[in-house]
CSV table of C-alpha atoms in Angstrom, one decimal:
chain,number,residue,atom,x,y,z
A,1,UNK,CA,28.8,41.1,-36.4
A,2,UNK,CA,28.6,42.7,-33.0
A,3,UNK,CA,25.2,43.2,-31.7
A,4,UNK,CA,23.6,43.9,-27.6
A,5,UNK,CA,20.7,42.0,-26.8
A,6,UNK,CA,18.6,43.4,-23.8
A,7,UNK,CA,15.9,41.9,-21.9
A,8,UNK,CA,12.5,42.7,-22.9
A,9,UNK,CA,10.6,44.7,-21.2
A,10,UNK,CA,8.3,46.8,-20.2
A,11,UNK,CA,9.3,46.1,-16.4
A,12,UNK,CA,7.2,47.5,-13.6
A,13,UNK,CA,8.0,47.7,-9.9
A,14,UNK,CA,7.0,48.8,-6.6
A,15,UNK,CA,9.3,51.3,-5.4
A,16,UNK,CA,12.3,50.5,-3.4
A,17,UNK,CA,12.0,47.0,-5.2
A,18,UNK,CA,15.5,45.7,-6.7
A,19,UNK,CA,16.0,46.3,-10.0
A,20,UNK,CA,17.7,44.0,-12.9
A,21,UNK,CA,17.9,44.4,-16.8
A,22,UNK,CA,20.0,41.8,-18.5
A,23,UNK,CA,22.5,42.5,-21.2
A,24,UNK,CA,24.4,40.2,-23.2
A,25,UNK,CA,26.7,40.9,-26.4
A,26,UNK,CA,28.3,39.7,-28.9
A,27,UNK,CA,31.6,41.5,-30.1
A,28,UNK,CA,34.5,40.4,-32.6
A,29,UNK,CA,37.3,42.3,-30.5
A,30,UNK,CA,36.8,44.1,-26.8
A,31,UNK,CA,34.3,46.3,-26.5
A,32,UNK,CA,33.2,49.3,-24.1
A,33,UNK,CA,30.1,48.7,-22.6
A,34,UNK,CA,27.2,51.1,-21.9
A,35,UNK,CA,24.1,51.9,-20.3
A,36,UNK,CA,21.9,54.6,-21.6
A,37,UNK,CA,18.5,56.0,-19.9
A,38,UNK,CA,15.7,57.8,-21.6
A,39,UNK,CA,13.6,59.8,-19.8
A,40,UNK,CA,10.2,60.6,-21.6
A,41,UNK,CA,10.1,63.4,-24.0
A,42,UNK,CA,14.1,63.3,-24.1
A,43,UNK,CA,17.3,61.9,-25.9
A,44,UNK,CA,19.3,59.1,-24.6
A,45,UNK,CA,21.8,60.0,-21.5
A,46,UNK,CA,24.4,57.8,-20.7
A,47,UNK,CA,24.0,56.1,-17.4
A,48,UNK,CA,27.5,54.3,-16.5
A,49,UNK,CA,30.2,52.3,-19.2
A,50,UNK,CA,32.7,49.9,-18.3
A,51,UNK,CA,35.7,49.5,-20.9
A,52,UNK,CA,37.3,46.0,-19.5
A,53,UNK,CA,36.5,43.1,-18.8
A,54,UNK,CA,35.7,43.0,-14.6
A,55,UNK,CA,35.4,46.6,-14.7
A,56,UNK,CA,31.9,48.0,-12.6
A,57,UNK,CA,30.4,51.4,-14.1
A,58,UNK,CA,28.0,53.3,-11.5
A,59,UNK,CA,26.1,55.9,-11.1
A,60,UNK,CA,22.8,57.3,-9.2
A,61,UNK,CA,23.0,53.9,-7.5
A,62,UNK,CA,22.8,51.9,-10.4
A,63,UNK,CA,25.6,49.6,-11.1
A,64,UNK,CA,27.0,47.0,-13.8
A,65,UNK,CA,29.8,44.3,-14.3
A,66,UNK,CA,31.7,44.0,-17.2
A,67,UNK,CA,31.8,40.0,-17.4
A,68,UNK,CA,33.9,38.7,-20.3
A,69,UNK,CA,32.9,34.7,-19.5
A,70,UNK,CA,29.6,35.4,-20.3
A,71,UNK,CA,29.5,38.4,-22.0
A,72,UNK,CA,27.1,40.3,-20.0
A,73,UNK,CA,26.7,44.0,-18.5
A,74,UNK,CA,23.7,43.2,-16.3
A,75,UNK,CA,22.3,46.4,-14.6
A,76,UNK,CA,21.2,46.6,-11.7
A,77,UNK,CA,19.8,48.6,-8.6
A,78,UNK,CA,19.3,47.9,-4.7
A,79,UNK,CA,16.2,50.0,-4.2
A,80,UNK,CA,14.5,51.6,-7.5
A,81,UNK,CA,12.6,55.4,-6.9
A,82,UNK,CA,9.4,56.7,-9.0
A,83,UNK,CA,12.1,58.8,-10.6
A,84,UNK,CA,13.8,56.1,-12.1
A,85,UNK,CA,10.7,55.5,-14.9
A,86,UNK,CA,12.5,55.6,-18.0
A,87,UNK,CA,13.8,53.3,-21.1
A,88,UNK,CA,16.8,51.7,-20.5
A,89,UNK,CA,19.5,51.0,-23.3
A,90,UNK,CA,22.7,48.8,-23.4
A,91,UNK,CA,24.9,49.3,-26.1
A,92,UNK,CA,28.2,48.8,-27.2
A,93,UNK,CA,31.6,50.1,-29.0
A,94,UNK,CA,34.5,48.3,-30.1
A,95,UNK,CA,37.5,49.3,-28.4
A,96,UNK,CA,38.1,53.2,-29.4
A,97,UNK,CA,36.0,53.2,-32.2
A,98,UNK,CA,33.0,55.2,-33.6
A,99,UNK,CA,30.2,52.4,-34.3
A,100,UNK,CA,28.0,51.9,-31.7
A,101,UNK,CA,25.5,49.2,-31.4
A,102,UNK,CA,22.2,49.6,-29.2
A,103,UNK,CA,19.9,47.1,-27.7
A,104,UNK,CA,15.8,47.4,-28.2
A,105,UNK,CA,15.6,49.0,-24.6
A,106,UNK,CA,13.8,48.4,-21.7
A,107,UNK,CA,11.0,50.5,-20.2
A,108,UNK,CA,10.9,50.5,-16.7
A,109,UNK,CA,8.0,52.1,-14.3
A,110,UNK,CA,7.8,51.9,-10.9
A,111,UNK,CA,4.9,52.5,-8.7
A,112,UNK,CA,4.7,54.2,-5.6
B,1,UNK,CA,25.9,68.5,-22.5
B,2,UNK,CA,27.5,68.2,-25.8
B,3,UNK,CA,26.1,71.0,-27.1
B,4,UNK,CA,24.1,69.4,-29.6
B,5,UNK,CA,20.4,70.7,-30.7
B,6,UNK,CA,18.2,70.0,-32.9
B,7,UNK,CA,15.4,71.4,-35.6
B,8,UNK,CA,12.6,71.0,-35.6
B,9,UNK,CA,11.7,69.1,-32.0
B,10,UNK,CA,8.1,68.6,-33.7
B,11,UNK,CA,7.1,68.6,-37.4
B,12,UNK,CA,3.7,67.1,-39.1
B,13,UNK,CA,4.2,66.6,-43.2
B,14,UNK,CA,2.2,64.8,-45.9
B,15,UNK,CA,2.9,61.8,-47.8
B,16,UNK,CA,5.1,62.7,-50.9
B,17,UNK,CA,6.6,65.9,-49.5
B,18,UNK,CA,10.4,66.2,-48.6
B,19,UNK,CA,11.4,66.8,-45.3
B,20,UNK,CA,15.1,68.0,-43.9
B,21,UNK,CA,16.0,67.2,-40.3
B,22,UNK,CA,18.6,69.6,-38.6
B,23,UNK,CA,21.6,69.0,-36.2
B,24,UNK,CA,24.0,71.3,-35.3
B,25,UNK,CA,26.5,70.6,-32.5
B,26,UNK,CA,29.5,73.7,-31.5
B,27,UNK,CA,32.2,71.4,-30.0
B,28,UNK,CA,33.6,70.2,-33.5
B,29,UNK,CA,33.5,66.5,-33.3
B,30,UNK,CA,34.5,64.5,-35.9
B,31,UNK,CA,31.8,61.6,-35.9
B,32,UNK,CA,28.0,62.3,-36.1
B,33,UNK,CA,25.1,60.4,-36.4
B,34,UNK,CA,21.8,60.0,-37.2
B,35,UNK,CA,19.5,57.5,-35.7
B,36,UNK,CA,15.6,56.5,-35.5
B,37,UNK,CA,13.4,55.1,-32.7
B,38,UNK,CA,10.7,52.8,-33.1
B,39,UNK,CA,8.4,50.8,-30.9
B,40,UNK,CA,10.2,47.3,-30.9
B,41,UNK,CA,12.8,48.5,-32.7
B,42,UNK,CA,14.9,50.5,-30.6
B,43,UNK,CA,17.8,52.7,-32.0
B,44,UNK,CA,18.6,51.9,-35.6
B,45,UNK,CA,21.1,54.1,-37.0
B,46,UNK,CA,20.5,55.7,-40.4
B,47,UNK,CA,23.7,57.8,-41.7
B,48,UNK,CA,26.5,58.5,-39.9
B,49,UNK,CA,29.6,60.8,-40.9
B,50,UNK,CA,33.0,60.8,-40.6
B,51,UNK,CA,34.1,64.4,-41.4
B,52,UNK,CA,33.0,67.2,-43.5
B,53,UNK,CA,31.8,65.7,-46.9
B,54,UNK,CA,32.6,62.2,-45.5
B,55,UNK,CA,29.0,60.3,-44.5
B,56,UNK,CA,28.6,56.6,-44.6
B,57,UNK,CA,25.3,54.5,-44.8
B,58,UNK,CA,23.7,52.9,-41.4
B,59,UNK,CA,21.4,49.9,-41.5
B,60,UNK,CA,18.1,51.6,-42.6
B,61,UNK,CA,19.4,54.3,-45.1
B,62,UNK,CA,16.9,53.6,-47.7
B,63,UNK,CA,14.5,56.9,-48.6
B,64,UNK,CA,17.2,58.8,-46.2
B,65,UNK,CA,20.3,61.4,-47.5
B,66,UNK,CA,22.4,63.4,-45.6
B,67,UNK,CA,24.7,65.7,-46.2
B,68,UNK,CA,27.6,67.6,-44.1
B,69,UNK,CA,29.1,70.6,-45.8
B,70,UNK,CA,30.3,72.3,-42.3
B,71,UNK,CA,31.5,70.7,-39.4
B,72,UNK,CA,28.7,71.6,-37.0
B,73,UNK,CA,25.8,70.6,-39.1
B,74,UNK,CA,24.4,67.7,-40.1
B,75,UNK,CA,21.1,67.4,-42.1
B,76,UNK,CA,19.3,64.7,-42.8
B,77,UNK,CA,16.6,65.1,-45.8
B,78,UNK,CA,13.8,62.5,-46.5
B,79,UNK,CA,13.3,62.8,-50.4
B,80,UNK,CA,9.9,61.7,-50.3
B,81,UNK,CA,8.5,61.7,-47.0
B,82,UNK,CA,6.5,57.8,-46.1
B,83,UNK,CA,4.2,57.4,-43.1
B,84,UNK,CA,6.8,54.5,-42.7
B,85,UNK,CA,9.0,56.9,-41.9
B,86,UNK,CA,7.0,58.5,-38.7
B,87,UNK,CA,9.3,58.2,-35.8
B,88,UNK,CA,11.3,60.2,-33.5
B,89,UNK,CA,14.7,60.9,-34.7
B,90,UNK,CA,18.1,61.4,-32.7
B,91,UNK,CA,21.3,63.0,-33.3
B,92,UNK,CA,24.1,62.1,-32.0
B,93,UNK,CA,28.0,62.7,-31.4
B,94,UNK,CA,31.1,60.3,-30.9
B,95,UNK,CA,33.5,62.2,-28.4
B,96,UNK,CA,36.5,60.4,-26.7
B,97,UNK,CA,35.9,60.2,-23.0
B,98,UNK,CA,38.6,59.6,-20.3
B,99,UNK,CA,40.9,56.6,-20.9
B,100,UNK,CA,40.6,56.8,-24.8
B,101,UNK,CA,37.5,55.5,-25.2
B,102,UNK,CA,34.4,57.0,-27.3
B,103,UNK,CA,31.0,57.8,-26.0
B,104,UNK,CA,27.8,58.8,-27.7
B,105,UNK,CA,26.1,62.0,-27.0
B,106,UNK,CA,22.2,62.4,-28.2
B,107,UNK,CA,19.8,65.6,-28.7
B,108,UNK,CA,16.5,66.2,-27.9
B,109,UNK,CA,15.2,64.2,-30.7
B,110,UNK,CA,12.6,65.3,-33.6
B,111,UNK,CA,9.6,64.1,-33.6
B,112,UNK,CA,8.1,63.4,-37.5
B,113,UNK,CA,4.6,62.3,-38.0
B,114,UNK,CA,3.7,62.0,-42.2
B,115,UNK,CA,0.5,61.8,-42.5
């Protein structure tokens, strides 16, 4: 069955440090791809998607590749801010439909 | 914003008593959801429906029922509340975003402690 699996966290960095999660998948068909981010106290947001293979989703400087070779949607960002503390989740839909599939998340704090 | 809200944000209960979780949403989509977060555990997705009347299980449905009777509600109703079942629960919507493809949309979350 499909599934996401995410990196583990919790991650924490020095501001202005470079930022990856890893994401890999597993899908029977072609999936959209996702990153969510969860900011205490509130419900998931979506960050960025990317529904094709080679496609990049960004947003708020963070970025992520569709890569069908080895199914992964890595995130990533050049230079993280205090701001960006939250959980981070990658999850996945097949094609157009309506079942979505979520990794464990990551939590991510930076430091000033 | 998908217009989706939920009641209560915060509730405390006791072992044993039941307990119904609200989400109401006023852009009339189709696909709703209701999912858990745990430490470890991330989202795991409880009941989902398809339409009015039309709700399907998820992978932890055990001690859970739903039930849909108008398109903008969605309850979700623990029979007999556990302290397994403390967590923070999320709604959420399916709504097609450009190029065909469906995103999820979450409230605020509801944060159950059974004591």
């Amino acid at each position: 069955g499909d599934s996401v699996t995410q990196m583990e966290g919790p991650v924490t960095l020095s501001e202005e440090a470079f930022l990856t999660i890893n994401c890999t998948y597993t899908a029977t068909g072609y999936p959209s791809l996702f990153w969510y981010v969860q900011y205490p106290g509130e419900g998931l947001q979506l960050l960025l998607k990317a529904t094709k293979a080679d496609d990049k989703g960004s947003n708020k400087g963070f970025e992520a590749t569709y890569r069908k070779e080895t199914t992964s949607f890595h995130l990533e960002k050049g230079s993280v801010q205090v701001s960006d503390s939250a959980v981070y989740f990658c999850a996945l839909s097949e094609g157009t439909g309506n079942q979505f599939y979520f990794g464990t998340g990551t939590s991510l704090t930076v430091i000033p | 914003d998908a217009g989706i809200t939920q009641s209560p944000r915060h509730k405390v209960t006791e072992t044993g008593t039941p307990v119904t979780l609200r989400c109401h949403q006023t852009e009339n989509h189709r696909y709703m959801y209701w999912y858990r977060q745990d430490p470890g555990h991330g989202l795991r997705l409880i009941h989902y429906s398809y339409g009015v009347k039309d709700t399907d299980k998820g992978e932890v449905s055990d001690g859970y029922s739903v039930s849909r009777s108008k398109t903008e509600d969605f309850l979700l109703t623990l029979e007999s509340a556990t302290s397994s079942q403390t967590s923070v629960y999320f709604c959420a919507i399916s709504a097609v975003a450009g190029g065909g493809y469906n995103e999820q949309f979450f409230g605020p979350g509801t944060r159950l402690t059974v004591l």
